[in-house]
PDB file of C-alpha atoms in Angstrom:
ATOM      1  CA  MET F   1      64.526 119.044  71.145  1.00 97.00           C
ATOM      2  CA  ARG F   2      64.882 118.347  67.429  1.00 98.00           C
ATOM      3  CA  VAL F   3      66.018 121.654  65.925  1.00 98.00           C
ATOM      4  CA  ASN F   4      67.384 122.285  62.413  1.00 97.00           C
ATOM      5  CA  GLY F   5      68.371 118.628  62.047  1.00 96.00           C
ATOM      6  CA  LEU F   6      70.105 118.505  65.455  1.00 98.00           C
ATOM      7  CA  ASP F   7      69.232 117.126  68.854  1.00 98.00           C
ATOM      8  CA  VAL F   8      69.577 120.319  70.905  1.00 98.00           C
ATOM      9  CA  HIS F   9      69.880 120.289  74.688  1.00 98.00           C
ATOM     10  CA  VAL F  10      67.565 122.997  76.048  1.00 98.00           C
ATOM     11  CA  GLN F  11      66.760 124.136  79.584  1.00 98.00           C
ATOM     12  CA  ARG F  12      63.919 126.572  80.276  1.00 97.00           C
ATOM     13  CA  LEU F  13      63.165 128.320  83.561  1.00 96.00           C
ATOM     14  CA  GLY F  14      60.281 130.581  84.572  1.00 92.00           C
ATOM     15  CA  HIS F  15      58.026 129.664  81.662  1.00 86.00           C
ATOM     16  CA  HIS F  16      54.296 129.860  82.377  1.00 77.00           C
ATOM     17  CA  ASP F  17      51.809 129.732  79.512  1.00 67.00           C
ATOM     18  CA  GLU F  18      49.094 131.425  81.544  1.00 71.00           C
ATOM     19  CA  ALA F  19      51.235 134.493  82.197  1.00 73.00           C
ATOM     20  CA  PRO F  20      53.436 135.391  79.201  1.00 82.00           C
ATOM     21  CA  ARG F  21      56.776 136.824  80.305  1.00 90.00           C
ATOM     22  CA  PRO F  22      59.622 138.481  78.405  1.00 94.00           C
ATOM     23  CA  VAL F  23      61.749 135.732  76.847  1.00 96.00           C
ATOM     24  CA  VAL F  24      65.492 135.845  77.520  1.00 98.00           C
ATOM     25  CA  VAL F  25      67.769 133.513  75.555  1.00 98.00           C
ATOM     26  CA  LEU F  26      71.212 132.856  77.068  1.00 98.00           C
ATOM     27  CA  ILE F  27      73.963 131.933  74.581  1.00 98.00           C
ATOM     28  CA  HIS F  28      77.230 130.488  75.894  1.00 97.00           C
ATOM     29  CA  GLY F  29      80.798 130.764  74.666  1.00 94.00           C
ATOM     30  CA  LEU F  30      82.986 128.634  72.419  1.00 93.00           C
ATOM     31  CA  LEU F  31      84.667 125.256  72.970  1.00 90.00           C
ATOM     32  CA  ILE F  32      85.070 124.945  76.759  1.00 86.00           C
ATOM     33  CA  ASP F  33      81.638 126.372  77.531  1.00 91.00           C
ATOM     34  CA  SER F  34      78.043 125.117  77.675  1.00 95.00           C
ATOM     35  CA  LEU F  35      74.689 126.228  79.033  1.00 96.00           C
ATOM     36  CA  ALA F  36      75.929 125.142  82.485  1.00 94.00           C
ATOM     37  CA  SER F  37      77.814 128.441  82.806  1.00 93.00           C
ATOM     38  CA  TYR F  38      74.444 130.213  82.904  1.00 96.00           C
ATOM     39  CA  TYR F  39      72.613 127.521  84.848  1.00 94.00           C
ATOM     40  CA  PHE F  40      74.974 128.109  87.767  1.00 92.00           C
ATOM     41  CA  SER F  41      75.159 131.901  87.474  1.00 94.00           C
ATOM     42  CA  LEU F  42      72.481 134.131  85.928  1.00 96.00           C
ATOM     43  CA  ALA F  43      69.600 131.886  84.876  1.00 97.00           C
ATOM     44  CA  PRO F  44      67.829 130.875  88.130  1.00 96.00           C
ATOM     45  CA  GLN F  45      67.785 134.402  89.505  1.00 96.00           C
ATOM     46  CA  LEU F  46      66.551 135.905  86.235  1.00 96.00           C
ATOM     47  CA  ALA F  47      63.685 133.400  86.268  1.00 95.00           C
ATOM     48  CA  GLU F  48      62.866 134.437  89.833  1.00 94.00           C
ATOM     49  CA  GLU F  49      62.676 138.035  88.594  1.00 94.00           C
ATOM     50  CA  GLY F  50      59.742 137.049  86.360  1.00 92.00           C
ATOM     51  CA  LEU F  51      61.561 136.342  83.109  1.00 95.00           C
ATOM     52  CA  ASP F  52      61.140 133.357  80.785  1.00 96.00           C
ATOM     53  CA  VAL F  53      64.715 132.073  80.524  1.00 97.00           C
ATOM     54  CA  VAL F  54      65.910 129.769  77.731  1.00 98.00           C
ATOM     55  CA  MET F  55      69.366 128.170  77.680  1.00 98.00           C
ATOM     56  CA  TYR F  56      70.709 125.777  75.059  1.00 98.00           C
ATOM     57  CA  ASP F  57      73.952 124.050  74.120  1.00 98.00           C
ATOM     58  CA  LEU F  58      75.304 125.291  70.795  1.00 98.00           C
ATOM     59  CA  ARG F  59      75.882 122.801  68.000  1.00 98.00           C
ATOM     60  CA  GLY F  60      78.908 120.661  68.793  1.00 97.00           C
ATOM     61  CA  HIS F  61      78.838 121.643  72.478  1.00 96.00           C
ATOM     62  CA  GLY F  62      77.525 120.108  75.672  1.00 95.00           C
ATOM     63  CA  ARG F  63      74.734 117.611  75.072  1.00 96.00           C
ATOM     64  CA  THR F  64      73.760 118.940  71.632  1.00 98.00           C
ATOM     65  CA  SER F  65      74.603 116.966  68.475  1.00 97.00           C
ATOM     66  CA  ARG F  66      78.128 117.327  67.104  1.00 97.00           C
ATOM     67  CA  PRO F  67      77.867 117.217  63.284  1.00 98.00           C
ATOM     68  CA  PRO F  68      81.194 117.113  61.422  1.00 98.00           C
ATOM     69  CA  THR F  69      80.435 120.291  59.441  1.00 98.00           C
ATOM     70  CA  GLY F  70      78.189 123.340  59.641  1.00 98.00           C
ATOM     71  CA  TYR F  71      80.100 125.730  61.905  1.00 98.00           C
ATOM     72  CA  ARG F  72      79.917 129.091  60.188  1.00 98.00           C
ATOM     73  CA  MET F  73      78.192 131.905  62.037  1.00 98.00           C
ATOM     74  CA  GLU F  74      75.177 131.636  59.767  1.00 98.00           C
ATOM     75  CA  ASP F  75      74.714 128.009  60.906  1.00 98.00           C
ATOM     76  CA  PHE F  76      74.563 129.092  64.541  1.00 98.00           C
ATOM     77  CA  VAL F  77      72.050 131.801  63.614  1.00 98.00           C
ATOM     78  CA  ARG F  78      69.863 129.316  61.749  1.00 98.00           C
ATOM     79  CA  ASP F  79      69.908 127.062  64.806  1.00 98.00           C
ATOM     80  CA  LEU F  80      68.732 129.871  67.070  1.00 98.00           C
ATOM     81  CA  ASP F  81      66.031 130.961  64.635  1.00 98.00           C
ATOM     82  CA  ALA F  82      64.767 127.366  64.369  1.00 98.00           C
ATOM     83  CA  LEU F  83      64.909 126.935  68.152  1.00 98.00           C
ATOM     84  CA  LEU F  84      62.570 129.894  68.629  1.00 98.00           C
ATOM     85  CA  ASP F  85      60.196 128.337  66.092  1.00 98.00           C
ATOM     86  CA  THR F  86      60.324 124.987  67.871  1.00 98.00           C
ATOM     87  CA  LEU F  87      59.597 126.669  71.203  1.00 97.00           C
ATOM     88  CA  ALA F  88      56.712 128.577  69.551  1.00 95.00           C
ATOM     89  CA  VAL F  89      58.181 131.919  70.628  1.00 96.00           C
ATOM     90  CA  ASP F  90      56.338 134.439  68.468  1.00 93.00           C
ATOM     91  CA  ARG F  91      57.492 137.709  70.029  1.00 94.00           C
ATOM     92  CA  PRO F  92      60.887 139.445  70.089  1.00 97.00           C
ATOM     93  CA  VAL F  93      63.367 138.000  72.590  1.00 98.00           C
ATOM     94  CA  HIS F  94      66.261 139.416  74.575  1.00 98.00           C
ATOM     95  CA  LEU F  95      69.573 137.745  73.732  1.00 98.00           C
ATOM     96  CA  VAL F  96      72.328 137.494  76.352  1.00 98.00           C
ATOM     97  CA  GLY F  97      75.575 136.263  74.837  1.00 98.00           C
ATOM     98  CA  ASN F  98      78.852 135.565  76.597  1.00 96.00           C
ATOM     99  CA  SER F  99      82.021 135.777  74.479  1.00 94.00           C
ATOM    100  CA  PHE F 100      81.269 133.853  71.245  1.00 95.00           C
ATOM    101  CA  GLY F 101      77.629 133.753  72.330  1.00 97.00           C
ATOM    102  CA  GLY F 102      77.593 137.532  72.077  1.00 98.00           C
ATOM    103  CA  ALA F 103      78.783 137.321  68.475  1.00 98.00           C
ATOM    104  CA  VAL F 104      75.896 134.930  67.772  1.00 98.00           C
ATOM    105  CA  ALA F 105      73.503 137.395  69.410  1.00 98.00           C
ATOM    106  CA  TYR F 106      74.772 140.270  67.258  1.00 98.00           C
ATOM    107  CA  ALA F 107      74.502 138.133  64.103  1.00 98.00           C
ATOM    108  CA  MET F 108      70.966 137.037  65.010  1.00 98.00           C
ATOM    109  CA  ALA F 109      69.910 140.652  65.603  1.00 98.00           C
ATOM    110  CA  ALA F 110      71.264 141.608  62.184  1.00 98.00           C
ATOM    111  CA  ALA F 111      69.742 138.643  60.318  1.00 98.00           C
ATOM    112  CA  HIS F 112      66.355 138.625  62.067  1.00 98.00           C
ATOM    113  CA  PRO F 113      65.695 142.069  63.561  1.00 98.00           C
ATOM    114  CA  GLU F 114      61.997 141.260  63.979  1.00 98.00           C
ATOM    115  CA  ARG F 115      62.868 138.482  66.446  1.00 98.00           C
ATOM    116  CA  VAL F 116      65.274 140.393  68.713  1.00 98.00           C
ATOM    117  CA  ALA F 117      64.157 142.934  71.313  1.00 97.00           C
ATOM    118  CA  SER F 118      67.654 143.661  72.637  1.00 98.00           C
ATOM    119  CA  VAL F 119      71.188 142.272  72.866  1.00 98.00           C
ATOM    120  CA  ILE F 120      73.329 142.005  75.993  1.00 98.00           C
ATOM    121  CA  ALA F 121      76.877 141.198  74.902  1.00 98.00           C
ATOM    122  CA  ILE F 122      79.237 140.085  77.681  1.00 98.00           C
ATOM    123  CA  GLU F 123      82.881 140.342  76.606  1.00 96.00           C
ATOM    124  CA  ALA F 124      81.850 139.876  73.004  1.00 97.00           C
ATOM    125  CA  GLU F 125      82.687 141.291  69.604  1.00 96.00           C
ATOM    126  CA  PRO F 126      80.310 141.731  66.644  1.00 98.00           C
ATOM    127  CA  PRO F 127      81.141 139.234  63.872  1.00 97.00           C
ATOM    128  CA  ALA F 128      82.776 141.728  61.532  1.00 97.00           C
ATOM    129  CA  ARG F 129      86.254 141.700  59.954  1.00 95.00           C
ATOM    130  CA  THR F 130      88.302 142.014  63.150  1.00 93.00           C
ATOM    131  CA  TRP F 131      86.277 139.222  64.748  1.00 95.00           C
ATOM    132  CA  ALA F 132      87.038 136.909  61.813  1.00 93.00           C
ATOM    133  CA  GLU F 133      90.747 137.718  62.116  1.00 90.00           C
ATOM    134  CA  THR F 134      90.635 136.945  65.832  1.00 89.00           C
ATOM    135  CA  MET F 135      88.855 133.635  65.178  1.00 89.00           C
ATOM    136  CA  SER F 136      91.451 132.664  62.588  1.00 88.00           C
ATOM    137  CA  GLU F 137      94.364 133.490  64.888  1.00 85.00           C
ATOM    138  CA  GLY F 138      92.700 131.743  67.803  1.00 84.00           C
ATOM    139  CA  LEU F 139      91.653 128.546  66.073  1.00 86.00           C
ATOM    140  CA  VAL F 140      93.987 127.849  63.182  1.00 77.00           C
ATOM    141  CA  GLY F 141      97.104 129.846  63.992  1.00 66.00           C
ATOM    142  CA  GLU F 142     100.550 128.455  64.706  1.00 61.00           C
ATOM    143  CA  GLY F 143     100.551 125.734  67.366  1.00 57.00           C
ATOM    144  CA  GLY F 144      96.814 125.152  67.066  1.00 61.00           C
ATOM    145  CA  GLY F 145      95.793 128.783  67.541  1.00 68.00           C
ATOM    146  CA  LEU F 146      96.005 131.224  70.423  1.00 66.00           C
ATOM    147  CA  VAL F 147      92.736 130.035  71.976  1.00 68.00           C
ATOM    148  CA  VAL F 148      93.972 126.452  72.191  1.00 65.00           C
ATOM    149  CA  GLN F 149      97.321 127.593  73.595  1.00 69.00           C
ATOM    150  CA  GLU F 150      95.703 129.803  76.240  1.00 64.00           C
ATOM    151  CA  VAL F 151      93.334 127.044  77.354  1.00 62.00           C
ATOM    152  CA  THR F 152      96.219 124.583  77.598  1.00 63.00           C
ATOM    153  CA  GLN F 153      98.276 127.004  79.689  1.00 68.00           C
ATOM    154  CA  TRP F 154      95.335 127.782  81.991  1.00 62.00           C
ATOM    155  CA  LEU F 155      94.723 124.102  82.626  1.00 60.00           C
ATOM    156  CA  ARG F 156      98.387 123.555  83.460  1.00 68.00           C
ATOM    157  CA  GLU F 157      98.144 126.303  86.045  1.00 68.00           C
ATOM    158  CA  ASN F 158      94.799 125.062  87.393  1.00 66.00           C
ATOM    159  CA  PRO F 159      95.059 121.263  87.528  1.00 67.00           C
ATOM    160  CA  GLY F 160      92.237 119.012  88.651  1.00 64.00           C
ATOM    161  CA  ARG F 161      89.633 116.700  87.162  1.00 57.00           C
ATOM    162  CA  ARG F 162      86.938 119.368  87.219  1.00 60.00           C
ATOM    163  CA  ASN F 163      89.076 121.675  85.104  1.00 61.00           C
ATOM    164  CA  GLU F 164      90.156 118.951  82.704  1.00 72.00           C
ATOM    165  CA  ARG F 165      86.630 118.000  81.634  1.00 76.00           C
ATOM    166  CA  PRO F 166      85.789 121.125  79.594  1.00 78.00           C
ATOM    167  CA  PHE F 167      89.173 120.992  77.899  1.00 77.00           C
ATOM    168  CA  ARG F 168      88.601 117.381  76.855  1.00 78.00           C
ATOM    169  CA  ALA F 169      85.215 118.440  75.478  1.00 84.00           C
ATOM    170  CA  ALA F 170      86.862 121.287  73.542  1.00 85.00           C
ATOM    171  CA  GLY F 171      89.400 118.838  72.148  1.00 80.00           C
ATOM    172  CA  ARG F 172      86.627 116.600  70.841  1.00 85.00           C
ATOM    173  CA  VAL F 173      84.985 119.529  69.066  1.00 90.00           C
ATOM    174  CA  LEU F 174      88.260 120.499  67.407  1.00 85.00           C
ATOM    175  CA  ASP F 175      89.193 116.916  66.512  1.00 85.00           C
ATOM    176  CA  GLU F 176      85.806 115.747  65.253  1.00 93.00           C
ATOM    177  CA  THR F 177      84.462 118.822  63.448  1.00 94.00           C
ATOM    178  CA  ALA F 178      85.435 121.472  60.919  1.00 95.00           C
ATOM    179  CA  LEU F 179      84.696 124.306  63.368  1.00 94.00           C
ATOM    180  CA  ALA F 180      88.240 125.701  63.373  1.00 90.00           C
ATOM    181  CA  GLN F 181      88.343 125.850  59.581  1.00 90.00           C
ATOM    182  CA  GLU F 182      84.780 127.010  58.940  1.00 95.00           C
ATOM    183  CA  LEU F 183      84.160 129.639  61.614  1.00 95.00           C
ATOM    184  CA  PRO F 184      86.691 132.189  60.260  1.00 92.00           C
ATOM    185  CA  LEU F 185      84.946 131.894  56.857  1.00 94.00           C
ATOM    186  CA  SER F 186      81.592 133.060  58.207  1.00 97.00           C
ATOM    187  CA  ALA F 187      79.511 135.730  56.490  1.00 96.00           C
ATOM    188  CA  LEU F 188      80.386 138.987  58.256  1.00 97.00           C
ATOM    189  CA  LEU F 189      78.537 142.129  59.281  1.00 97.00           C
ATOM    190  CA  ASP F 190      79.435 145.433  57.649  1.00 96.00           C
ATOM    191  CA  GLU F 191      81.918 147.428  59.662  1.00 93.00           C
ATOM    192  CA  ASP F 192      79.352 150.148  60.422  1.00 94.00           C
ATOM    193  CA  LEU F 193      77.080 147.562  62.124  1.00 97.00           C
ATOM    194  CA  SER F 194      74.084 149.258  60.522  1.00 95.00           C
ATOM    195  CA  ALA F 195      72.177 145.948  60.368  1.00 97.00           C
ATOM    196  CA  ILE F 196      71.867 145.912  64.174  1.00 98.00           C
ATOM    197  CA  ARG F 197      68.940 148.151  65.060  1.00 96.00           C
ATOM    198  CA  CYS F 198      67.837 146.903  68.485  1.00 97.00           C
ATOM    199  CA  PRO F 199      69.106 148.289  71.819  1.00 97.00           C
ATOM    200  CA  VAL F 200      72.510 146.874  72.810  1.00 98.00           C
ATOM    201  CA  PHE F 201      74.099 146.639  76.255  1.00 98.00           C
ATOM    202  CA  ALA F 202      77.796 145.650  76.159  1.00 98.00           C
ATOM    203  CA  ILE F 203      79.676 144.583  79.303  1.00 98.00           C
ATOM    204  CA  PHE F 204      83.468 144.306  79.348  1.00 97.00           C
ATOM    205  CA  GLY F 205      86.275 143.535  81.744  1.00 96.00           C
ATOM    206  CA  GLY F 206      88.692 146.439  82.066  1.00 96.00           C
ATOM    207  CA  ALA F 207      91.700 144.141  81.742  1.00 94.00           C
ATOM    208  CA  SER F 208      90.387 142.612  78.498  1.00 93.00           C
ATOM    209  CA  TYR F 209      91.511 143.907  75.119  1.00 93.00           C
ATOM    210  CA  LEU F 210      87.869 143.813  74.007  1.00 95.00           C
ATOM    211  CA  SER F 211      87.054 146.764  76.270  1.00 96.00           C
ATOM    212  CA  ALA F 212      88.644 149.005  73.630  1.00 96.00           C
ATOM    213  CA  GLN F 213      85.439 148.510  71.598  1.00 96.00           C
ATOM    214  CA  THR F 214      83.326 150.783  73.786  1.00 97.00           C
ATOM    215  CA  GLY F 215      83.794 153.930  71.705  1.00 96.00           C
ATOM    216  CA  MET F 216      83.272 152.117  68.407  1.00 96.00           C
ATOM    217  CA  LEU F 217      80.075 150.425  69.585  1.00 97.00           C
ATOM    218  CA  GLU F 218      78.584 153.612  70.985  1.00 96.00           C
ATOM    219  CA  ALA F 219      79.415 155.474  67.770  1.00 96.00           C
ATOM    220  CA  SER F 220      78.193 152.743  65.403  1.00 96.00           C
ATOM    221  CA  LEU F 221      74.998 151.601  67.101  1.00 96.00           C
ATOM    222  CA  ALA F 222      71.927 153.798  67.357  1.00 92.00           C
ATOM    223  CA  ASP F 223      71.035 152.605  70.859  1.00 96.00           C
ATOM    224  CA  CYS F 224      74.009 151.316  72.817  1.00 97.00           C
ATOM    225  CA  ARG F 225      75.183 151.396  76.418  1.00 97.00           C
ATOM    226  CA  THR F 226      78.564 150.069  77.546  1.00 98.00           C
ATOM    227  CA  VAL F 227      79.944 149.241  80.984  1.00 98.00           C
ATOM    228  CA  VAL F 228      83.527 148.324  81.862  1.00 98.00           C
ATOM    229  CA  LEU F 229      84.208 146.403  85.079  1.00 97.00           C
ATOM    230  CA  PRO F 230      87.634 147.530  86.335  1.00 95.00           C
ATOM    231  CA  ASP F 231      90.398 144.972  86.890  1.00 93.00           C
ATOM    232  CA  ARG F 232      88.384 142.132  85.375  1.00 94.00           C
ATOM    233  CA  GLY F 233      89.461 140.003  82.437  1.00 92.00           C
ATOM    234  CA  HIS F 234      87.626 138.169  79.694  1.00 91.00           C
ATOM    235  CA  SER F 235      85.821 135.811  82.081  1.00 90.00           C
ATOM    236  CA  VAL F 236      83.718 138.477  83.805  1.00 93.00           C
ATOM    237  CA  LEU F 237      80.787 136.069  84.042  1.00 93.00           C
ATOM    238  CA  VAL F 238      82.938 133.961  86.402  1.00 90.00           C
ATOM    239  CA  GLU F 239      85.183 136.634  87.878  1.00 91.00           C
ATOM    240  CA  ALA F 240      82.382 139.080  88.681  1.00 95.00           C
ATOM    241  CA  THR F 241      79.196 137.023  88.673  1.00 95.00           C
ATOM    242  CA  LYS F 242      77.280 139.214  91.124  1.00 96.00           C
ATOM    243  CA  ASP F 243      78.185 142.444  89.341  1.00 96.00           C
ATOM    244  CA  THR F 244      77.380 140.941  85.945  1.00 97.00           C
ATOM    245  CA  TYR F 245      74.062 139.596  87.180  1.00 97.00           C
ATOM    246  CA  ALA F 246      73.049 142.972  88.629  1.00 97.00           C
ATOM    247  CA  LEU F 247      73.847 144.722  85.345  1.00 97.00           C
ATOM    248  CA  VAL F 248      71.995 142.151  83.231  1.00 97.00           C
ATOM    249  CA  ARG F 249      68.993 142.090  85.576  1.00 96.00           C
ATOM    250  CA  ASP F 250      68.637 145.859  85.695  1.00 96.00           C
ATOM    251  CA  TRP F 251      68.884 146.142  81.914  1.00 96.00           C
ATOM    252  CA  LEU F 252      66.312 143.403  81.294  1.00 95.00           C
ATOM    253  CA  LEU F 253      63.863 144.712  83.881  1.00 92.00           C
ATOM    254  CA  GLY F 254      64.262 148.183  82.406  1.00 92.00           C
ATOM    255  CA  GLN F 255      63.486 146.793  78.951  1.00 89.00           C
ATOM    256  CA  LYS F 256      60.497 144.939  80.436  1.00 81.00           C
ATOM    257  CA  THR F 257      59.127 148.204  81.860  1.00 79.00           C
ATOM    258  CA  GLN F 258      59.609 150.004  78.547  1.00 79.00           C
ATOM    259  CA  GLU F 259      57.841 147.201  76.678  1.00 73.00           C
ATOM    260  CA  ALA F 260      54.889 147.373  79.095  1.00 68.00           C
ATOM    261  CA  GLN F 261      54.672 151.131  78.617  1.00 68.00           C
ATOM    262  CA  ARG F 262      54.735 150.778  74.849  1.00 60.00           C
ATOM    263  CA  THR F 263      52.018 148.112  74.994  1.00 56.00           C
ATOM    264  CA  GLN F 264      49.831 150.289  77.205  1.00 58.00           C
ATOM    265  CA  GLY F 265      50.355 153.234  74.900  1.00 54.00           C
ATOM    266  CA  THR F 266      49.404 151.150  71.857  1.00 49.00           C
ATOM    267  CA  GLN F 267      46.321 149.789  73.591  1.00 46.00           C
ATOM    268  CA  GLY F 268      45.334 153.273  74.725  1.00 49.00           C
ATOM    269  CA  ALA F 269      45.662 154.656  71.221  1.00 44.00           C
ATOM    270  CA  HIS F 270      43.609 151.766  69.848  1.00 49.00           C
ATOM    271  CA  ALA F 271      40.885 152.314  72.455  1.00 49.00           C
ATOM    272  CA  LEU F 272      40.797 156.017  71.586  1.00 47.00           C
ATOM    273  CA  ARG F 273      40.362 155.241  67.884  1.00 58.00           C
ATOM    274  CA  GLU F 274      37.564 152.788  68.697  1.00 60.00           C
ATOM    275  CA  ALA F 275      35.810 155.417  70.828  1.00 58.00           C
ATOM    276  CA  ARG F 276      35.968 157.916  68.002  1.00 58.00           C
TER     277      ARG F 276
END
């Protein structure tokens, strides 16, 4: 689809015009990731649960265009906002973001609160000051950044053509774009996260340093639930797919029930006013 000047690769499951369903947008991680990580994990089952599931490759990733510049967080948010317009989605959506995708989800919720019903952040950090520092260390630090070093080490320990492909794709993004330089310069959220007003469900691996955020998120956000999966690392979507799916499904179906109740209540109140 042509979105915000890009050719964006989109996959949609469970969409039926005659029966509007809650829209769930799945946002993947950075560099070695694409919408395929959801296509082979959460997406098909969520569609079977009666949800309208949208997946897309972020700019520079997968089959989406790879422009040389335009890789600040606000660019990713503009892409998502334009994608919803292109898909003619006119009601609030649920955003599920893995790793960097979770940061995009948080930023979208802050920039366009009217478009976001809830955020599910899987091993993700809101794009505030500490996030920017992490991005800088990971992408432009000594030796190419910690992220590049960790990916290289993982591939050495897990050889094979299947594992090499995402790393080659990540290398093309880093070589052909300004992502590493621009992303740490993104506009950031205030530390109190007051711009995020929708319900948030954050899932962490217990062995990941990001799990230390639980107290901060619960204290900063008005409506936040956190879950930590013991003995799991950053890649909980891969390491604990079934557990992650069950948590995401239950949250989304719970939100679906609450939305239906609110709609019925609004309709009932309207009918009562009409009767009077």
